[in-house]
């Protein structure tokens, strides 16, 4: 029996990360699930992965913190082995407001997780995947956002800016590590049905904005997960440095 490939999903306890972990398990991956604080949600995701026949383990760690990022990758090495794939998904928006009303500490926290953390997570992944570090290649999918194009005025322009950095990371790293057999792509979701909107204080946002999407509705986390799994897979063997909109045309 050939071993199942191993994928690490950061922020895999809820939302898009959880849907991706579940679909990866169904598609034959073993799954390392990182979460920040919601252990119960992480456990539920892991149970669903196990029910699909995967090995699934939990790795608590704050993906804004250098030490936690390094520790999570070490623990994945020790408990599950070398990763073949990474879904660089952990992210937050901060509370919605105009920029001039936003809390500087919260803006810094968003950038720490969405930008610095995501870059350090990608760094650790390349250090497992690239042949120069003993790896055999791999595939990375970063989480961008339609906010990069829309700018998110009156909502969270700092978040849009943080996701712009993810696009640059995707393009640059793809060009850098193509030689190592590592593909790097991103998905840019639009209005997706997860907790992130309530967490930003934007209650009712999906119902309010869904009808203005060309496909006339918000999207599900599962619809994003399908595109992520495509990009991770051999079906996308000649795709790297790409940023895929999953926005219903928004
Ligand atoms: P969500 O439902 O709010 O879930 C966030 C996930 O990230 C949770 O698993 C959470 O863990 C984890 N997380 C948060 N902070 C973390 C940290 N410091 N370290 C590790 N994990 C952390 O969010 P989502 O909507 O699924 O968003 C996932 C990604 O998609 C984000 O990068 C987001 O920016 C992007 N995105 C989402 C949308 C959308 O409409 N939903 C649109 C565009 C892009 P706990 O459960 O432990 O808190």
Coordinates of C-alpha atoms and ligand atoms in Angstrom, one line a residue:
X1 CA 0.0 0.0 0.0
X2 CA 1.5 3.4 -0.9
X3 CA 1.6 5.9 1.9
X4 CA -0.9 8.6 2.0
X5 CA 0.5 12.1 1.3
X6 CA 0.5 14.4 4.3
X7 CA -1.0 17.9 4.2
X8 CA -0.7 20.6 6.9
X9 CA -3.7 23.0 7.1
X10 CA -3.1 26.0 9.3
X11 CA -6.3 27.3 10.8
X12 CA -7.9 23.9 10.1
X13 CA -10.3 23.9 13.0
X14 CA -13.1 26.1 11.4
X15 CA -14.3 27.6 8.1
X16 CA -12.3 27.1 4.9
X17 CA -9.5 25.3 6.7
X18 CA -11.8 22.8 8.2
X19 CA -13.6 22.1 4.9
X20 CA -10.2 21.7 3.2
X21 CA -9.0 19.3 5.9
X22 CA -12.2 17.2 5.5
X23 CA -12.0 17.1 1.7
X24 CA -8.2 16.3 1.8
X25 CA -9.0 13.3 4.0
X26 CA -11.7 12.1 1.6
X27 CA -9.2 12.5 -1.3
X28 CA -6.6 10.3 0.4
X29 CA -4.4 12.6 2.4
X30 CA -3.4 12.3 6.0
X31 CA -4.0 15.6 7.7
X32 CA -2.1 17.7 10.2
X33 CA -4.6 20.3 11.6
X34 CA -3.3 23.5 13.2
X35 CA -5.6 25.6 15.3
X36 CA -5.2 28.6 17.6
X37 CA -7.6 28.3 20.5
X38 CA -10.7 26.4 19.5
X39 CA -9.8 22.8 20.5
X40 CA -13.3 21.5 20.3
X41 CA -13.7 22.6 16.7
X42 CA -10.3 21.2 15.8
X43 CA -11.3 17.9 17.4
X44 CA -14.5 17.8 15.4
X45 CA -12.6 18.4 12.2
X46 CA -10.1 15.7 13.1
X47 CA -12.9 13.2 13.8
X48 CA -14.5 13.9 10.4
X49 CA -11.1 13.3 8.8
X50 CA -10.6 10.0 10.6
X51 CA -14.1 8.9 9.6
X52 CA -13.0 9.4 6.0
X53 CA -10.1 7.0 6.6
X54 CA -7.3 9.5 7.2
X55 CA -4.8 9.8 10.0
X56 CA -5.5 13.2 11.5
X57 CA -3.7 14.9 14.4
X58 CA -4.0 18.3 16.1
X59 CA -1.3 20.9 16.5
X60 CA -2.1 23.9 18.6
X61 CA -0.1 27.0 17.8
X62 CA -0.4 30.7 17.1
X63 CA 0.6 31.3 13.5
X64 CA 1.6 34.9 14.4
X65 CA 4.4 33.7 16.6
X66 CA 7.8 32.6 15.3
X67 CA 8.3 30.1 18.2
X68 CA 4.9 28.5 17.7
X69 CA 5.4 28.2 14.0
X70 CA 8.8 26.5 14.4
X71 CA 7.3 24.2 17.2
X72 CA 4.3 23.2 15.2
X73 CA 6.4 22.2 12.2
X74 CA 8.8 20.2 14.5
X75 CA 5.9 18.4 16.1
X76 CA 4.4 17.6 12.7
X77 CA 7.8 16.1 11.6
X78 CA 8.0 14.0 14.8
X79 CA 4.4 12.8 15.0
X80 CA 3.4 12.5 11.3
X81 CA 6.6 12.9 9.2
X82 CA 7.6 15.2 6.3
X83 CA 4.7 17.2 4.8
X84 CA 3.9 16.9 1.1
X85 CA 1.5 19.8 1.0
X86 CA 0.6 23.0 2.9
X87 CA -2.6 25.0 3.0
X88 CA -1.4 28.3 4.4
X89 CA -4.9 29.3 5.6
X90 CA -4.9 30.8 9.1
X91 CA -6.0 34.4 8.9
X92 CA -8.1 37.1 10.5
X93 CA -9.6 40.5 9.5
X94 CA -9.8 42.4 12.8
X95 CA -12.9 44.4 13.7
X96 CA -14.4 46.2 10.7
X97 CA -14.1 50.0 10.6
X98 CA -12.7 52.8 8.6
X99 CA -8.9 52.9 8.8
X100 CA -8.8 56.1 10.7
X101 CA -11.0 54.5 13.4
X102 CA -9.1 51.2 13.6
X103 CA -7.0 50.1 16.6
X104 CA -3.2 50.1 15.7
X105 CA -2.6 47.0 17.9
X106 CA -5.3 45.2 16.0
X107 CA -3.9 46.2 12.6
X108 CA -0.5 44.9 13.7
X109 CA -2.1 41.6 14.9
X110 CA -3.7 41.1 11.4
X111 CA -0.4 41.7 9.7
X112 CA 1.5 39.5 12.1
X113 CA -0.9 36.5 11.3
X114 CA -1.8 37.2 7.7
X115 CA 1.6 38.4 6.4
X116 CA 4.6 37.6 8.7
X117 CA 3.1 34.4 9.9
X118 CA 2.1 33.2 6.5
X119 CA 5.6 34.0 5.1
X120 CA 7.3 32.1 8.0
X121 CA 4.9 29.1 7.6
X122 CA 5.7 29.0 3.8
X123 CA 9.4 29.2 4.8
X124 CA 9.1 26.2 7.1
X125 CA 7.2 24.2 4.4
X126 CA 9.9 24.8 1.8
X127 CA 12.5 23.6 4.3
X128 CA 10.6 20.3 4.3
X129 CA 9.8 20.1 0.6
X130 CA 12.9 21.3 -1.3
X131 CA 15.5 18.6 -2.3
X132 CA 18.2 20.8 -1.0
X133 CA 16.7 20.2 2.5
X134 CA 16.1 16.5 1.9
X135 CA 12.6 16.8 0.5
X136 CA 11.0 15.5 -2.7
X137 CA 9.0 18.6 -3.8
X138 CA 5.5 19.5 -2.8
X139 CA 2.6 21.9 -3.2
X140 CA 1.6 25.0 -1.3
X141 CA -1.7 26.9 -1.5
X142 CA -1.9 30.3 0.1
X143 CA -5.2 32.0 1.1
X144 CA -5.5 35.4 -0.6
X145 CA -8.8 37.3 -0.9
X146 CA -11.0 39.2 -3.4
X147 CA -10.3 42.1 -1.1
X148 CA -7.0 42.5 -2.8
X149 CA -8.9 43.8 -5.9
X150 CA -11.8 45.4 -4.1
X151 CA -9.8 47.1 -1.4
X152 CA -12.4 46.6 1.3
X153 CA -13.1 50.4 1.9
X154 CA -15.0 51.2 5.1
X155 CA -14.5 47.6 6.2
X156 CA -10.9 46.5 6.6
X157 CA -8.4 48.1 4.1
X158 CA -5.5 46.8 6.3
X159 CA -6.8 43.2 5.7
X160 CA -7.0 43.8 1.9
X161 CA -3.4 45.1 2.1
X162 CA -2.3 42.1 4.0
X163 CA -3.7 39.8 1.4
X164 CA -2.0 41.8 -1.3
X165 CA 1.2 40.6 0.3
X166 CA 0.0 37.0 0.0
X167 CA -0.3 37.5 -3.8
X168 CA 3.3 38.8 -4.0
X169 CA 4.5 35.9 -1.8
X170 CA 2.7 33.4 -4.1
X171 CA 4.2 34.9 -7.3
X172 CA 7.7 35.3 -5.9
X173 CA 8.0 32.0 -4.1
X174 CA 6.6 30.1 -7.0
X175 CA 9.4 31.5 -9.2
X176 CA 12.0 30.8 -6.5
X177 CA 11.1 27.2 -5.8
X178 CA 9.9 25.9 -9.1
X179 CA 13.5 24.5 -9.5
X180 CA 12.9 22.5 -6.3
X181 CA 9.7 20.8 -7.6
X182 CA 7.6 22.9 -5.3
X183 CA 4.4 24.5 -6.7
X184 CA 3.0 27.6 -5.0
X185 CA -0.5 28.9 -5.8
X186 CA -3.2 30.9 -4.1
X187 CA -7.0 31.0 -4.0
X188 CA -8.7 34.3 -3.6
X189 CA -12.2 33.7 -2.1
X190 CA -15.0 36.2 -2.2
X191 CA -18.0 36.2 0.2
X192 CA -17.7 32.8 1.9
X193 CA -20.0 31.3 4.6
X194 CA -17.7 31.1 7.6
X195 CA -17.4 32.7 11.1
X196 CA -15.0 35.4 9.8
X197 CA -17.7 37.9 9.1
X198 CA -19.3 37.7 12.6
X199 CA -15.8 37.9 14.1
X200 CA -15.3 41.2 12.3
X201 CA -18.6 42.5 13.8
X202 CA -20.2 42.3 10.3
X203 CA -23.4 40.4 11.3
X204 CA -25.7 39.7 8.4
X205 CA -23.0 40.5 5.8
X206 CA -23.6 37.4 3.7
X207 CA -27.3 37.9 3.4
X208 CA -26.7 41.6 2.7
X209 CA -24.1 41.2 0.0
X210 CA -24.9 37.8 -1.5
X211 CA -27.5 39.1 -4.0
X212 CA -25.0 41.5 -5.5
X213 CA -22.6 38.7 -6.4
X214 CA -22.9 37.8 -10.1
X215 CA -23.9 34.2 -9.1
X216 CA -26.4 35.8 -6.7
X217 CA -25.2 34.1 -3.6
X218 CA -22.4 33.7 -1.1
X219 CA -20.2 30.6 -1.5
X220 CA -19.6 27.7 0.9
X221 CA -16.3 26.8 2.5
X222 CA -16.5 23.4 0.6
X223 CA -16.6 25.3 -2.8
X224 CA -13.3 26.9 -1.8
X225 CA -11.8 23.6 -0.6
X226 CA -12.5 22.0 -3.9
X227 CA -10.3 24.6 -5.7
X228 CA -7.6 24.3 -3.1
X229 CA -7.6 20.5 -3.5
X230 CA -7.4 20.9 -7.2
X231 CA -4.3 23.2 -6.9
X232 CA -2.7 20.8 -4.5
X233 CA -3.2 17.8 -6.8
X234 CA -1.4 16.4 -9.8
X235 CA -4.4 17.7 -11.9
X236 CA -2.6 21.1 -11.5
X237 CA 0.9 19.7 -12.2
X238 CA 1.7 22.6 -14.6
X239 CA 0.1 25.4 -12.5
X240 CA 2.3 27.5 -10.3
X241 CA 2.3 31.2 -9.3
X242 CA -1.4 31.3 -10.1
X243 CA -4.1 33.2 -8.0
X244 CA -7.5 31.6 -8.5
X245 CA -10.6 33.7 -7.8
X246 CA -13.4 31.7 -6.0
X247 CA -15.8 34.6 -5.9
X248 CA -19.0 33.8 -7.8
X249 CA -17.8 36.4 -10.3
X250 CA -17.5 39.2 -7.7
Ligands
LIG1 P1 -12.7 31.5 10.1 O1 -13.9 30.8 9.8 O2 -12.8 32.7 11.0 O3 -11.6 30.5 10.7 C1 -10.3 31.0 11.0 C2 -9.4 29.8 11.3 O4 -8.1 30.3 11.5 C3 -9.8 29.0 12.5 O5 -9.5 27.7 12.3 C4 -8.9 29.7 13.6 O6 -8.5 28.8 14.6 C5 -7.6 29.9 12.7 N1 -6.8 31.0 13.3 C6 -7.1 32.3 13.5 N2 -6.0 32.9 14.1 C7 -5.0 32.0 14.1 C8 -3.7 32.0 14.6 N3 -3.1 33.1 15.1 N4 -3.0 30.9 14.5 C9 -3.5 29.7 14.0 N5 -4.7 29.6 13.6 C10 -5.5 30.8 13.6 O7 -12.0 32.0 8.8 P2 -12.2 31.6 7.2 O8 -13.3 32.4 6.7 O9 -12.3 30.1 7.1 O10 -10.8 32.1 6.6 C11 -9.8 31.3 6.3 C12 -8.8 32.0 5.4 O11 -9.5 32.4 4.2 C13 -8.3 33.3 6.0 O12 -6.9 33.5 5.6 C14 -9.2 34.4 5.3 O13 -8.5 35.6 5.3 C15 -9.4 33.8 4.0 N6 -10.6 34.3 3.3 C16 -11.8 34.1 3.8 C17 -13.0 34.7 3.2 C18 -14.4 34.5 3.6 O14 -15.3 35.1 3.1 N7 -14.6 33.6 4.6 C19 -12.8 35.4 2.0 C20 -11.5 35.6 1.5 C21 -10.4 35.1 2.2 P3 -9.4 28.7 16.0 O15 -10.7 27.9 15.6 O16 -8.6 27.9 17.0 O17 -9.8 30.1 16.4

